Amino acid sequence: MSRIQQFVSIILCISILGATSVPSFGALHTTETQKIIRVAFLGMHFEGIESDIQEAITQRTSAVLKADGKVYYKSETEIDNALDDELKQRILLSPIKEDLKEAAKKLYTDYIYVGFLQNQSNNASETILNGYIIRYDVASDIMYTLEIKSFYESYAQELEKLDEQLVQTITPKKKKGFLARHLPGVIIVGATIVAAVFLLKGTKGQSSGNGGGGGVPVAIN
């Protein structure tokens, strides 16, 4: 194999090896681009819904909101200590920006969630949910509403919508750090330098043999 072929082979091998190792290396060098997100769930207001179903809905909704480990979820104790009953009840019955903004300031939170559900069924054996879950964003001063219309047995589908539309949209995506972004180029450049040094040393060794005639003879007519 000629020196040029060896040179190309070394670069290809090292580059491929470096590229395949980037994902695992990059995973160790990711950085978050945003501060800790603080979230408060003030609860749900229910009408015409049995107490056991109310409790189940509240627990399942809360579980979705606190599932993301990148957020700080305010506890019930923190909420009760920060908000007076009158303000909390006003928000549960009829949430408006002024009250939500006041609550967010007292709670020192970035987002507030609150819900309202009523049973629209006249049949005692079934529960038809109708209402909404609201997310209030402090920074933008915007209320986002997820409308809910479903049988209680299908509430899991509403929770999937909640997670997709009002939960996952508040957490920042991970951004690769400097080394993870530029590692492939660094590896290739480094491989090129090493291979070039190797090639030059080999070439010098061939041309500096005893008698000075180490090169390939060239016929001169």
PDB file of C-alpha atoms in Angstrom:
ATOM      1  CA  MET A   1       0.000   0.000   0.000  1.00  0.00           C
ATOM      2  CA  SER A   2       1.390   3.436  -0.978  1.00  0.00           C
ATOM      3  CA  ARG A   3       1.884   6.250   1.497  1.00  0.00           C
ATOM      4  CA  ILE A   4      -1.020   8.212   0.028  1.00  0.00           C
ATOM      5  CA  GLN A   5      -3.313   5.215   0.412  1.00  0.00           C
ATOM      6  CA  GLN A   6      -2.159   4.797   4.022  1.00  0.00           C
ATOM      7  CA  PHE A   7      -2.798   8.498   4.617  1.00  0.00           C
ATOM      8  CA  VAL A   8      -6.358   8.314   3.294  1.00  0.00           C
ATOM      9  CA  SER A   9      -7.065   5.091   5.189  1.00  0.00           C
ATOM     10  CA  ILE A  10      -5.921   6.565   8.510  1.00  0.00           C
ATOM     11  CA  ILE A  11      -8.110   9.664   8.085  1.00  0.00           C
ATOM     12  CA  LEU A  12     -11.166   7.591   7.182  1.00  0.00           C
ATOM     13  CA  CYS A  13     -10.714   5.177  10.095  1.00  0.00           C
ATOM     14  CA  ILE A  14     -10.205   7.873  12.719  1.00  0.00           C
ATOM     15  CA  SER A  15     -13.046  10.027  11.373  1.00  0.00           C
ATOM     16  CA  ILE A  16     -15.508   7.128  11.369  1.00  0.00           C
ATOM     17  CA  LEU A  17     -14.448   6.120  14.879  1.00  0.00           C
ATOM     18  CA  GLY A  18     -14.856   9.681  16.149  1.00  0.00           C
ATOM     19  CA  ALA A  19     -18.226  10.180  14.484  1.00  0.00           C
ATOM     20  CA  THR A  20     -19.677   7.023  15.990  1.00  0.00           C
ATOM     21  CA  SER A  21     -18.593   8.109  19.462  1.00  0.00           C
ATOM     22  CA  VAL A  22     -20.155  11.572  19.258  1.00  0.00           C
ATOM     23  CA  PRO A  23     -23.700  10.699  20.488  1.00  0.00           C
ATOM     24  CA  SER A  24     -22.510   9.180  23.753  1.00  0.00           C
ATOM     25  CA  PHE A  25     -19.978  11.946  24.261  1.00  0.00           C
ATOM     26  CA  GLY A  26     -22.508  14.629  23.406  1.00  0.00           C
ATOM     27  CA  ALA A  27     -24.919  13.255  25.961  1.00  0.00           C
ATOM     28  CA  LEU A  28     -22.396  14.148  28.641  1.00  0.00           C
ATOM     29  CA  HIS A  29     -22.051  17.713  27.428  1.00  0.00           C
ATOM     30  CA  THR A  30     -25.596  19.034  27.067  1.00  0.00           C
ATOM     31  CA  THR A  31     -26.648  22.272  28.699  1.00  0.00           C
ATOM     32  CA  GLU A  32     -30.015  23.583  29.726  1.00  0.00           C
ATOM     33  CA  THR A  33     -30.886  26.932  28.207  1.00  0.00           C
ATOM     34  CA  GLN A  34     -33.383  28.061  30.814  1.00  0.00           C
ATOM     35  CA  LYS A  35     -33.753  28.469  34.567  1.00  0.00           C
ATOM     36  CA  ILE A  36     -35.850  26.146  36.696  1.00  0.00           C
ATOM     37  CA  ILE A  37     -39.532  26.338  35.721  1.00  0.00           C
ATOM     38  CA  ARG A  38     -41.985  26.788  38.583  1.00  0.00           C
ATOM     39  CA  VAL A  39     -45.496  25.405  38.162  1.00  0.00           C
ATOM     40  CA  ALA A  40     -48.571  25.650  40.362  1.00  0.00           C
ATOM     41  CA  PHE A  41     -51.762  23.604  39.974  1.00  0.00           C
ATOM     42  CA  LEU A  42     -54.559  25.317  41.872  1.00  0.00           C
ATOM     43  CA  GLY A  43     -56.966  22.430  41.393  1.00  0.00           C
ATOM     44  CA  MET A  44     -60.299  21.792  39.674  1.00  0.00           C
ATOM     45  CA  HIS A  45     -63.790  23.095  40.226  1.00  0.00           C
ATOM     46  CA  PHE A  46     -66.460  20.417  39.751  1.00  0.00           C
ATOM     47  CA  GLU A  47     -70.204  20.517  39.285  1.00  0.00           C
ATOM     48  CA  GLY A  48     -72.491  17.477  39.338  1.00  0.00           C
ATOM     49  CA  ILE A  49     -69.604  14.997  39.607  1.00  0.00           C
ATOM     50  CA  GLU A  50     -69.323  12.386  42.353  1.00  0.00           C
ATOM     51  CA  SER A  51     -66.609  12.938  44.948  1.00  0.00           C
ATOM     52  CA  ASP A  52     -64.647   9.780  44.144  1.00  0.00           C
ATOM     53  CA  ILE A  53     -64.484  10.762  40.461  1.00  0.00           C
ATOM     54  CA  GLN A  54     -63.477  14.294  41.448  1.00  0.00           C
ATOM     55  CA  GLU A  55     -60.584  12.933  43.492  1.00  0.00           C
ATOM     56  CA  ALA A  56     -59.481  10.592  40.715  1.00  0.00           C
ATOM     57  CA  ILE A  57     -59.555  13.360  38.086  1.00  0.00           C
ATOM     58  CA  THR A  58     -57.594  15.736  40.312  1.00  0.00           C
ATOM     59  CA  GLN A  59     -54.926  13.136  41.087  1.00  0.00           C
ATOM     60  CA  ARG A  60     -54.540  12.043  37.466  1.00  0.00           C
ATOM     61  CA  THR A  61     -54.335  15.615  36.240  1.00  0.00           C
ATOM     62  CA  SER A  62     -51.792  16.509  38.904  1.00  0.00           C
ATOM     63  CA  ALA A  63     -49.686  13.483  37.965  1.00  0.00           C
ATOM     64  CA  VAL A  64     -49.435  14.670  34.365  1.00  0.00           C
ATOM     65  CA  LEU A  65     -48.424  18.183  35.415  1.00  0.00           C
ATOM     66  CA  LYS A  66     -45.701  17.038  37.811  1.00  0.00           C
ATOM     67  CA  ALA A  67     -44.330  14.193  35.642  1.00  0.00           C
ATOM     68  CA  ASP A  68     -41.690  16.371  33.968  1.00  0.00           C
ATOM     69  CA  GLY A  69     -38.584  16.390  36.149  1.00  0.00           C
ATOM     70  CA  LYS A  70     -37.413  19.696  34.670  1.00  0.00           C
ATOM     71  CA  VAL A  71     -40.089  21.688  36.512  1.00  0.00           C
ATOM     72  CA  TYR A  72     -40.529  22.598  40.168  1.00  0.00           C
ATOM     73  CA  TYR A  73     -44.077  21.670  41.146  1.00  0.00           C
ATOM     74  CA  LYS A  74     -45.546  23.774  43.948  1.00  0.00           C
ATOM     75  CA  SER A  75     -47.014  21.700  46.750  1.00  0.00           C
ATOM     76  CA  GLU A  76     -50.523  22.139  48.138  1.00  0.00           C
ATOM     77  CA  THR A  77     -49.010  23.475  51.348  1.00  0.00           C
ATOM     78  CA  GLU A  78     -47.090  26.160  49.481  1.00  0.00           C
ATOM     79  CA  ILE A  79     -50.235  27.161  47.582  1.00  0.00           C
ATOM     80  CA  ASP A  80     -52.428  27.264  50.705  1.00  0.00           C
ATOM     81  CA  ASN A  81     -49.850  29.350  52.578  1.00  0.00           C
ATOM     82  CA  ALA A  82     -49.454  31.854  49.729  1.00  0.00           C
ATOM     83  CA  LEU A  83     -53.070  32.319  48.601  1.00  0.00           C
ATOM     84  CA  ASP A  84     -56.107  33.318  50.604  1.00  0.00           C
ATOM     85  CA  ASP A  85     -59.259  31.263  50.103  1.00  0.00           C
ATOM     86  CA  GLU A  86     -61.167  34.103  48.446  1.00  0.00           C
ATOM     87  CA  LEU A  87     -58.600  34.575  45.665  1.00  0.00           C
ATOM     88  CA  LYS A  88     -58.300  30.839  45.088  1.00  0.00           C
ATOM     89  CA  GLN A  89     -62.061  30.373  44.864  1.00  0.00           C
ATOM     90  CA  ARG A  90     -62.418  33.255  42.424  1.00  0.00           C
ATOM     91  CA  ILE A  91     -59.820  31.634  40.171  1.00  0.00           C
ATOM     92  CA  LEU A  92     -61.466  28.213  40.394  1.00  0.00           C
ATOM     93  CA  LEU A  93     -64.924  29.575  39.585  1.00  0.00           C
ATOM     94  CA  SER A  94     -63.978  32.111  36.926  1.00  0.00           C
ATOM     95  CA  PRO A  95     -60.277  32.519  36.142  1.00  0.00           C
ATOM     96  CA  ILE A  96     -59.279  35.932  34.807  1.00  0.00           C
ATOM     97  CA  LYS A  97     -55.833  37.350  34.090  1.00  0.00           C
ATOM     98  CA  GLU A  98     -55.828  39.847  36.950  1.00  0.00           C
ATOM     99  CA  ASP A  99     -56.442  37.145  39.564  1.00  0.00           C
ATOM    100  CA  LEU A 100     -54.038  34.707  37.942  1.00  0.00           C
ATOM    101  CA  LYS A 101     -51.328  37.354  37.781  1.00  0.00           C
ATOM    102  CA  GLU A 102     -51.831  38.173  41.447  1.00  0.00           C
ATOM    103  CA  ALA A 103     -51.681  34.487  42.389  1.00  0.00           C
ATOM    104  CA  ALA A 104     -48.539  33.932  40.310  1.00  0.00           C
ATOM    105  CA  LYS A 105     -46.823  36.847  42.032  1.00  0.00           C
ATOM    106  CA  LYS A 106     -47.690  35.525  45.487  1.00  0.00           C
ATOM    107  CA  LEU A 107     -46.611  31.998  44.563  1.00  0.00           C
ATOM    108  CA  TYR A 108     -43.471  33.154  42.710  1.00  0.00           C
ATOM    109  CA  THR A 109     -44.318  30.818  39.853  1.00  0.00           C
ATOM    110  CA  ASP A 110     -43.969  30.865  36.063  1.00  0.00           C
ATOM    111  CA  TYR A 111     -47.133  28.959  35.136  1.00  0.00           C
ATOM    112  CA  ILE A 112     -50.485  28.347  36.774  1.00  0.00           C
ATOM    113  CA  TYR A 113     -52.909  25.559  35.892  1.00  0.00           C
ATOM    114  CA  VAL A 114     -56.555  25.464  36.891  1.00  0.00           C
ATOM    115  CA  GLY A 115     -59.557  23.476  35.666  1.00  0.00           C
ATOM    116  CA  PHE A 116     -63.327  23.415  35.580  1.00  0.00           C
ATOM    117  CA  LEU A 117     -65.477  20.335  34.824  1.00  0.00           C
ATOM    118  CA  GLN A 118     -69.182  19.658  35.019  1.00  0.00           C
ATOM    119  CA  ASN A 119     -71.241  16.560  34.347  1.00  0.00           C
ATOM    120  CA  GLN A 120     -73.628  16.998  31.432  1.00  0.00           C
ATOM    121  CA  SER A 121     -75.223  13.578  31.713  1.00  0.00           C
ATOM    122  CA  ASN A 122     -78.720  13.060  33.067  1.00  0.00           C
ATOM    123  CA  ASN A 123     -77.974   9.390  33.573  1.00  0.00           C
ATOM    124  CA  ALA A 124     -76.773   8.580  37.085  1.00  0.00           C
ATOM    125  CA  SER A 125     -74.726   5.665  35.775  1.00  0.00           C
ATOM    126  CA  GLU A 126     -72.497   7.751  33.501  1.00  0.00           C
ATOM    127  CA  THR A 127     -70.397  10.893  33.685  1.00  0.00           C
ATOM    128  CA  ILE A 128     -69.975  13.131  30.658  1.00  0.00           C
ATOM    129  CA  LEU A 129     -67.259  15.695  31.289  1.00  0.00           C
ATOM    130  CA  ASN A 130     -67.508  19.178  29.856  1.00  0.00           C
ATOM    131  CA  GLY A 131     -65.165  22.027  30.732  1.00  0.00           C
ATOM    132  CA  TYR A 132     -61.575  23.152  30.393  1.00  0.00           C
ATOM    133  CA  ILE A 133     -58.078  23.266  31.811  1.00  0.00           C
ATOM    134  CA  ILE A 134     -56.269  26.605  31.639  1.00  0.00           C
ATOM    135  CA  ARG A 135     -52.562  27.360  31.675  1.00  0.00           C
ATOM    136  CA  TYR A 136     -51.610  30.923  32.517  1.00  0.00           C
ATOM    137  CA  ASP A 137     -48.154  32.050  31.366  1.00  0.00           C
ATOM    138  CA  VAL A 138     -46.722  34.780  33.541  1.00  0.00           C
ATOM    139  CA  ALA A 139     -44.057  35.980  31.083  1.00  0.00           C
ATOM    140  CA  SER A 140     -46.427  36.418  28.143  1.00  0.00           C
ATOM    141  CA  ASP A 141     -49.551  37.199  30.217  1.00  0.00           C
ATOM    142  CA  ILE A 142     -51.530  34.749  28.076  1.00  0.00           C
ATOM    143  CA  MET A 143     -54.140  32.170  29.059  1.00  0.00           C
ATOM    144  CA  TYR A 144     -54.136  28.935  27.054  1.00  0.00           C
ATOM    145  CA  THR A 145     -57.274  26.804  27.215  1.00  0.00           C
ATOM    146  CA  LEU A 146     -57.720  23.087  26.575  1.00  0.00           C
ATOM    147  CA  GLU A 147     -61.409  22.319  26.122  1.00  0.00           C
ATOM    148  CA  ILE A 148     -62.573  18.986  27.507  1.00  0.00           C
ATOM    149  CA  LYS A 149     -65.592  17.077  26.226  1.00  0.00           C
ATOM    150  CA  SER A 150     -65.560  13.359  26.882  1.00  0.00           C
ATOM    151  CA  PHE A 151     -66.875  10.486  28.912  1.00  0.00           C
ATOM    152  CA  TYR A 152     -65.055   9.998  32.174  1.00  0.00           C
ATOM    153  CA  GLU A 153     -63.858   6.619  30.917  1.00  0.00           C
ATOM    154  CA  SER A 154     -62.052   8.436  28.076  1.00  0.00           C
ATOM    155  CA  TYR A 155     -60.366  11.027  30.288  1.00  0.00           C
ATOM    156  CA  ALA A 156     -56.973   9.449  29.609  1.00  0.00           C
ATOM    157  CA  GLN A 157     -57.177  10.808  26.060  1.00  0.00           C
ATOM    158  CA  GLU A 158     -57.798  14.302  27.424  1.00  0.00           C
ATOM    159  CA  LEU A 159     -54.748  13.921  29.649  1.00  0.00           C
ATOM    160  CA  GLU A 160     -52.638  13.041  26.617  1.00  0.00           C
ATOM    161  CA  LYS A 161     -53.804  16.273  24.973  1.00  0.00           C
ATOM    162  CA  LEU A 162     -53.019  18.161  28.166  1.00  0.00           C
ATOM    163  CA  ASP A 163     -49.502  16.768  28.243  1.00  0.00           C
ATOM    164  CA  GLU A 164     -48.878  17.471  24.565  1.00  0.00           C
ATOM    165  CA  GLN A 165     -50.426  20.937  24.332  1.00  0.00           C
ATOM    166  CA  LEU A 166     -50.020  22.539  27.751  1.00  0.00           C
ATOM    167  CA  VAL A 167     -47.183  20.694  29.499  1.00  0.00           C
ATOM    168  CA  GLN A 168     -44.491  19.689  27.034  1.00  0.00           C
ATOM    169  CA  THR A 169     -44.619  23.146  25.450  1.00  0.00           C
ATOM    170  CA  ILE A 170     -43.218  24.866  28.560  1.00  0.00           C
ATOM    171  CA  THR A 171     -40.054  22.811  29.018  1.00  0.00           C
ATOM    172  CA  PRO A 172     -36.956  23.822  27.043  1.00  0.00           C
ATOM    173  CA  LYS A 173     -35.296  21.436  24.646  1.00  0.00           C
ATOM    174  CA  LYS A 174     -31.749  20.391  25.392  1.00  0.00           C
ATOM    175  CA  LYS A 175     -29.046  22.136  23.455  1.00  0.00           C
ATOM    176  CA  LYS A 176     -25.749  20.494  22.694  1.00  0.00           C
ATOM    177  CA  GLY A 177     -22.697  22.057  24.311  1.00  0.00           C
ATOM    178  CA  PHE A 178     -19.722  23.445  22.393  1.00  0.00           C
ATOM    179  CA  LEU A 179     -17.718  20.206  22.433  1.00  0.00           C
ATOM    180  CA  ALA A 180     -20.675  18.105  21.297  1.00  0.00           C
ATOM    181  CA  ARG A 181     -21.359  20.476  18.389  1.00  0.00           C
ATOM    182  CA  HIS A 182     -17.768  20.753  17.177  1.00  0.00           C
ATOM    183  CA  LEU A 183     -16.310  17.380  18.143  1.00  0.00           C
ATOM    184  CA  PRO A 184     -16.582  15.792  14.654  1.00  0.00           C
ATOM    185  CA  GLY A 185     -14.624  18.631  13.051  1.00  0.00           C
ATOM    186  CA  VAL A 186     -12.003  18.541  15.783  1.00  0.00           C
ATOM    187  CA  ILE A 187     -11.530  14.803  15.293  1.00  0.00           C
ATOM    188  CA  ILE A 188     -11.188  15.092  11.526  1.00  0.00           C
ATOM    189  CA  VAL A 189      -8.699  17.962  11.736  1.00  0.00           C
ATOM    190  CA  GLY A 190      -6.702  16.139  14.381  1.00  0.00           C
ATOM    191  CA  ALA A 191      -6.709  12.960  12.330  1.00  0.00           C
ATOM    192  CA  THR A 192      -5.490  14.878   9.280  1.00  0.00           C
ATOM    193  CA  ILE A 193      -2.595  16.421  11.201  1.00  0.00           C
ATOM    194  CA  VAL A 194      -1.534  13.114  12.723  1.00  0.00           C
ATOM    195  CA  ALA A 195      -1.732  11.340   9.383  1.00  0.00           C
ATOM    196  CA  ALA A 196       0.217  14.125   7.675  1.00  0.00           C
ATOM    197  CA  VAL A 197       2.998  13.923  10.260  1.00  0.00           C
ATOM    198  CA  PHE A 198       3.093  10.154   9.867  1.00  0.00           C
ATOM    199  CA  LEU A 199       3.299  10.478   6.085  1.00  0.00           C
ATOM    200  CA  LEU A 200       6.054  13.113   6.175  1.00  0.00           C
ATOM    201  CA  LYS A 201       8.170  11.052   8.572  1.00  0.00           C
ATOM    202  CA  GLY A 202       7.802   8.013   6.375  1.00  0.00           C
ATOM    203  CA  THR A 203       8.723   9.951   3.242  1.00  0.00           C
ATOM    204  CA  LYS A 204      11.764  11.491   4.935  1.00  0.00           C
ATOM    205  CA  GLY A 205      12.936   8.058   6.037  1.00  0.00           C
ATOM    206  CA  GLN A 206      12.789   6.759   2.480  1.00  0.00           C
ATOM    207  CA  SER A 207      14.763   9.672   1.010  1.00  0.00           C
ATOM    208  CA  SER A 208      17.539   9.731   3.637  1.00  0.00           C
ATOM    209  CA  GLY A 209      18.861   6.176   3.305  1.00  0.00           C
ATOM    210  CA  ASN A 210      22.634   5.255   3.062  1.00  0.00           C
ATOM    211  CA  GLY A 211      24.311   6.448  -0.162  1.00  0.00           C
ATOM    212  CA  GLY A 212      21.630   9.080  -0.767  1.00  0.00           C
ATOM    213  CA  GLY A 213      19.963   6.896  -3.347  1.00  0.00           C
ATOM    214  CA  GLY A 214      16.902   5.849  -1.494  1.00  0.00           C
ATOM    215  CA  GLY A 215      14.496   7.339  -4.071  1.00  0.00           C
ATOM    216  CA  VAL A 216      12.919   5.614  -7.047  1.00  0.00           C
ATOM    217  CA  PRO A 217      15.300   5.770 -10.068  1.00  0.00           C
ATOM    218  CA  VAL A 218      14.156   8.088 -12.871  1.00  0.00           C
ATOM    219  CA  ALA A 219      15.311   7.475 -16.375  1.00  0.00           C
ATOM    220  CA  ILE A 220      16.680  10.576 -18.152  1.00  0.00           C
ATOM    221  CA  ASN A 221      16.964  10.388 -21.877  1.00  0.00           C
TER     222      ASN A 221
END
